[in-house]
Amino acid sequence: TWTQIHSREIATIGEDSYQVGLGVASRMSFAQEVLFKGYEVDAFFFPSMAPTSSQSPTSGSALTELAVASQSCTSYGGVASRAIDGSTKYGWGDGSVSHTCGNSNPWWQVDLGTDNVHINAVSVYNRGDCCQNRFHDTKIQVFDADGALVAEQEFEGIHDVYRFNFGNVVGRTVKINKVKYGVLNIAEVKVNGFAAPDGSRKLRG
């Protein structure tokens, strides 16, 4: 049950789209939510906000306990789940970096465990102690619940963190796919978004 504690009208600026910035903070222990009425909201960008289970969700981490990571194959004990363990430590010795085998099409993916997740943005943390060029010739892809490709972007350059803005694409699986021979190392993947209220929450397989 939600209790309204404040409301405010926002005057229309024009017919074109525009951004609204909000700051929400509280010393209380209860959850808070911002609800827009009479507006069509394209995307939410609240990366520090925890996910909500209400019928009018705001955006937070889409990686819940239902998320399952997998990869083409595993080398040196660098299992796929390391890339969603919540740690951005980038050194191999820290035990938090995933490692595929070297093959012609290595990939890593996370099934979010929920159909129809609204994905706003994805951050991919690179390994830092070596091998930072391993994202060359690599794409990040979003697939829907039926396995159809709905969005795709290229990794460009060499960065400690790659940030991809997907707006408000709806999908279930985020895949990092190297399109030539090589290896993938991933320190962490963060998916920002929210599950649709009518999303089917279930694990596959």
Short mmCIF file of C-alpha atoms in Angstrom, two decimals:
data_model
loop_
_atom_site.label_atom_id
_atom_site.label_comp_id
_atom_site.label_asym_id
_atom_site.label_seq_id
_atom_site.Cartn_x
_atom_site.Cartn_y
_atom_site.Cartn_z
CA THR A 1 0.00 0.00 0.00
CA TRP A 2 1.38 3.37 -1.05
CA THR A 3 0.61 6.66 0.70
CA GLN A 4 0.89 9.93 -1.21
CA ILE A 5 3.13 12.31 0.68
CA HIS A 6 3.52 15.05 -1.92
CA SER A 7 2.27 16.00 -5.38
CA ARG A 8 3.17 18.77 -7.78
CA GLU A 9 2.04 19.87 -11.21
CA ILE A 10 4.69 20.33 -13.90
CA ALA A 11 3.77 22.84 -16.58
CA THR A 12 3.98 21.70 -20.18
CA ILE A 13 7.05 23.13 -21.85
CA GLY A 14 6.09 22.32 -25.43
CA GLU A 15 5.12 19.60 -27.84
CA ASP A 16 8.62 18.19 -28.08
CA SER A 17 10.05 15.75 -25.58
CA TYR A 18 12.12 17.00 -22.67
CA GLN A 19 13.85 15.73 -19.56
CA VAL A 20 12.74 16.15 -15.97
CA GLY A 21 15.29 15.84 -13.18
CA LEU A 22 14.16 14.75 -9.72
CA GLY A 23 15.97 14.24 -6.46
CA VAL A 24 14.38 11.91 -3.92
CA ALA A 25 15.90 11.43 -0.49
CA SER A 26 14.66 10.46 2.95
CA ARG A 27 15.99 9.72 6.40
CA MET A 28 13.08 7.33 6.92
CA SER A 29 13.35 3.58 6.43
CA PHE A 30 10.38 3.20 4.10
CA ALA A 31 10.58 3.02 0.30
CA GLN A 32 9.67 5.96 -1.91
CA GLU A 33 8.50 6.14 -5.49
CA VAL A 34 7.97 8.88 -8.06
CA LEU A 35 4.82 8.51 -10.18
CA PHE A 36 4.14 10.56 -13.32
CA LYS A 37 0.48 11.15 -14.23
CA GLY A 38 -0.67 12.51 -17.56
CA TYR A 39 2.78 12.14 -19.14
CA GLU A 40 4.25 9.54 -21.43
CA VAL A 41 7.59 8.57 -19.93
CA ASP A 42 10.18 7.20 -22.34
CA ALA A 43 12.85 6.12 -19.89
CA PHE A 44 13.92 6.40 -16.28
CA PHE A 45 17.52 6.96 -15.25
CA PHE A 46 17.84 6.35 -11.51
CA PRO A 47 20.90 4.05 -11.35
CA SER A 48 21.22 4.37 -7.58
CA MET A 49 17.61 3.56 -6.80
CA ALA A 50 16.66 0.07 -5.64
CA PRO A 51 14.13 -1.85 -7.75
CA THR A 52 10.49 -1.62 -6.77
CA SER A 53 7.68 -4.15 -6.91
CA SER A 54 4.82 -1.64 -7.21
CA GLN A 55 2.52 -1.33 -10.20
CA SER A 56 4.22 1.90 -11.28
CA PRO A 57 7.88 0.93 -11.15
CA THR A 58 10.85 3.24 -11.28
CA SER A 59 14.13 2.16 -12.74
CA GLY A 60 16.88 0.47 -10.77
CA SER A 61 18.95 -2.66 -11.12
CA ALA A 62 17.27 -5.24 -13.34
CA LEU A 63 19.61 -7.91 -11.97
CA THR A 64 17.54 -9.68 -9.33
CA GLU A 65 17.96 -13.07 -7.70
CA LEU A 66 16.32 -14.54 -10.82
CA ALA A 67 19.17 -13.47 -13.11
CA VAL A 68 21.34 -16.30 -14.46
CA ALA A 69 24.61 -15.74 -16.32
CA SER A 70 26.11 -18.17 -18.83
CA GLN A 71 28.88 -18.14 -21.43
CA SER A 72 30.14 -20.05 -24.43
CA CYS A 73 32.67 -21.94 -22.31
CA THR A 74 34.76 -21.33 -19.20
CA SER A 75 38.52 -21.13 -18.86
CA TYR A 76 40.75 -20.86 -15.75
CA GLY A 77 37.73 -21.03 -13.44
CA GLY A 78 36.35 -17.68 -14.63
CA VAL A 79 32.69 -18.67 -14.42
CA ALA A 80 30.02 -16.46 -15.99
CA SER A 81 28.38 -15.60 -12.67
CA ARG A 82 31.46 -13.59 -11.65
CA ALA A 83 30.24 -10.82 -13.98
CA ILE A 84 27.05 -10.32 -11.94
CA ASP A 85 28.42 -10.89 -8.44
CA GLY A 86 28.07 -7.21 -7.52
CA SER A 87 31.81 -6.55 -7.46
CA THR A 88 33.57 -4.28 -9.97
CA LYS A 89 37.05 -5.47 -8.95
CA TYR A 90 38.92 -5.77 -12.22
CA GLY A 91 42.04 -7.76 -11.36
CA TRP A 92 42.14 -11.45 -12.17
CA GLY A 93 43.56 -12.18 -8.74
CA ASP A 94 40.48 -10.67 -7.09
CA GLY A 95 38.41 -13.65 -8.24
CA SER A 96 35.62 -11.55 -9.75
CA VAL A 97 36.42 -11.57 -13.48
CA SER A 98 34.78 -14.00 -15.91
CA HIS A 99 36.89 -15.75 -18.57
CA THR A 100 35.70 -17.59 -21.66
CA CYS A 101 37.76 -20.06 -23.64
CA GLY A 102 39.46 -18.85 -26.79
CA ASN A 103 37.23 -19.76 -29.71
CA SER A 104 35.76 -18.34 -32.90
CA ASN A 105 32.69 -16.76 -31.31
CA PRO A 106 32.95 -16.39 -27.53
CA TRP A 107 29.91 -14.94 -25.80
CA TRP A 108 28.58 -14.12 -22.36
CA GLN A 109 24.95 -13.48 -21.48
CA VAL A 110 22.57 -12.90 -18.60
CA ASP A 111 18.98 -14.09 -18.59
CA LEU A 112 17.15 -11.56 -16.41
CA GLY A 113 14.65 -14.22 -15.35
CA THR A 114 11.69 -12.03 -16.28
CA ASP A 115 9.92 -11.49 -19.58
CA ASN A 116 9.44 -7.90 -20.79
CA VAL A 117 12.14 -6.11 -18.81
CA HIS A 118 12.40 -2.42 -19.77
CA ILE A 119 16.14 -1.97 -20.23
CA ASN A 120 17.37 1.63 -20.04
CA ALA A 121 21.14 1.23 -19.87
CA VAL A 122 23.90 -1.35 -19.47
CA SER A 123 27.38 -0.81 -18.03
CA VAL A 124 30.15 -3.32 -18.76
CA TYR A 125 33.26 -3.19 -16.56
CA ASN A 126 36.47 -4.22 -18.30
CA ARG A 127 39.27 -6.28 -16.85
CA GLY A 128 41.97 -3.88 -15.70
CA ASP A 129 45.17 -5.76 -15.00
CA CYS A 130 45.67 -6.76 -18.64
CA CYS A 131 43.91 -7.66 -21.89
CA GLN A 132 41.67 -4.59 -22.12
CA ASN A 133 41.48 -4.89 -25.90
CA ARG A 134 39.45 -8.07 -25.79
CA PHE A 135 36.18 -6.20 -26.49
CA HIS A 136 37.36 -5.39 -30.02
CA ASP A 137 34.93 -6.77 -32.63
CA THR A 138 32.29 -7.27 -29.95
CA LYS A 139 28.60 -6.36 -29.79
CA ILE A 140 26.18 -6.01 -26.91
CA GLN A 141 22.76 -7.35 -27.81
CA VAL A 142 19.30 -7.47 -26.24
CA PHE A 143 16.94 -10.35 -27.01
CA ASP A 144 13.26 -10.59 -26.16
CA ALA A 145 11.52 -13.52 -24.46
CA ASP A 146 11.14 -15.29 -27.82
CA GLY A 147 14.84 -15.01 -28.60
CA ALA A 148 14.48 -12.28 -31.22
CA LEU A 149 17.18 -9.59 -31.40
CA VAL A 150 15.62 -6.24 -30.43
CA ALA A 151 18.68 -3.99 -29.94
CA GLU A 152 22.40 -4.06 -30.68
CA GLN A 153 25.38 -1.77 -30.17
CA GLU A 154 29.12 -2.01 -30.81
CA PHE A 155 31.90 -1.85 -28.23
CA GLU A 156 34.12 1.04 -29.34
CA GLY A 157 37.65 1.84 -28.23
CA ILE A 158 39.28 0.66 -25.00
CA HIS A 159 37.65 1.78 -21.76
CA ASP A 160 37.56 0.78 -18.10
CA VAL A 161 33.76 0.96 -18.28
CA TYR A 162 31.60 0.78 -21.40
CA ARG A 163 28.21 2.48 -21.02
CA PHE A 164 25.35 1.73 -23.39
CA ASN A 165 22.09 3.68 -23.47
CA PHE A 166 19.17 1.60 -24.72
CA GLY A 167 16.42 4.15 -23.97
CA ASN A 168 13.57 1.84 -23.05
CA VAL A 169 14.01 -1.34 -25.07
CA VAL A 170 12.02 -4.35 -23.85
CA GLY A 171 13.86 -7.66 -23.56
CA ARG A 172 14.83 -10.58 -21.38
CA THR A 173 18.45 -11.42 -22.21
CA VAL A 174 21.54 -9.21 -22.49
CA LYS A 175 24.34 -10.81 -24.50
CA ILE A 176 27.96 -9.78 -25.10
CA ASN A 177 28.99 -11.39 -28.36
CA LYS A 178 32.48 -11.35 -29.90
CA VAL A 179 32.13 -11.87 -33.63
CA LYS A 180 35.62 -13.25 -34.30
CA TYR A 181 38.14 -15.54 -32.62
CA GLY A 182 39.20 -14.45 -29.17
CA VAL A 183 38.49 -14.39 -25.44
CA LEU A 184 36.07 -12.38 -23.31
CA ASN A 185 36.92 -11.15 -19.80
CA ILE A 186 34.23 -9.24 -17.89
CA ALA A 187 34.64 -7.74 -14.45
CA GLU A 188 30.98 -6.77 -13.99
CA VAL A 189 27.77 -6.09 -15.90
CA LYS A 190 25.12 -3.74 -14.55
CA VAL A 191 21.68 -3.61 -16.18
CA ASN A 192 19.51 -0.60 -15.38
CA GLY A 193 15.76 -0.98 -15.92
CA PHE A 194 12.58 -2.44 -14.51
CA ALA A 195 10.25 -5.36 -15.09
CA ALA A 196 6.83 -4.66 -16.55
CA PRO A 197 4.07 -5.27 -13.95
CA ASP A 198 2.69 -8.11 -16.09
CA GLY A 199 6.10 -9.63 -16.83
CA SER A 200 6.36 -13.40 -16.51
CA ARG A 201 8.83 -14.11 -13.72
CA LYS A 202 10.36 -17.52 -14.26
CA LEU A 203 13.67 -19.21 -14.85
CA ARG A 204 14.27 -21.02 -18.11
CA GLY A 205 15.72 -24.45 -18.69
#
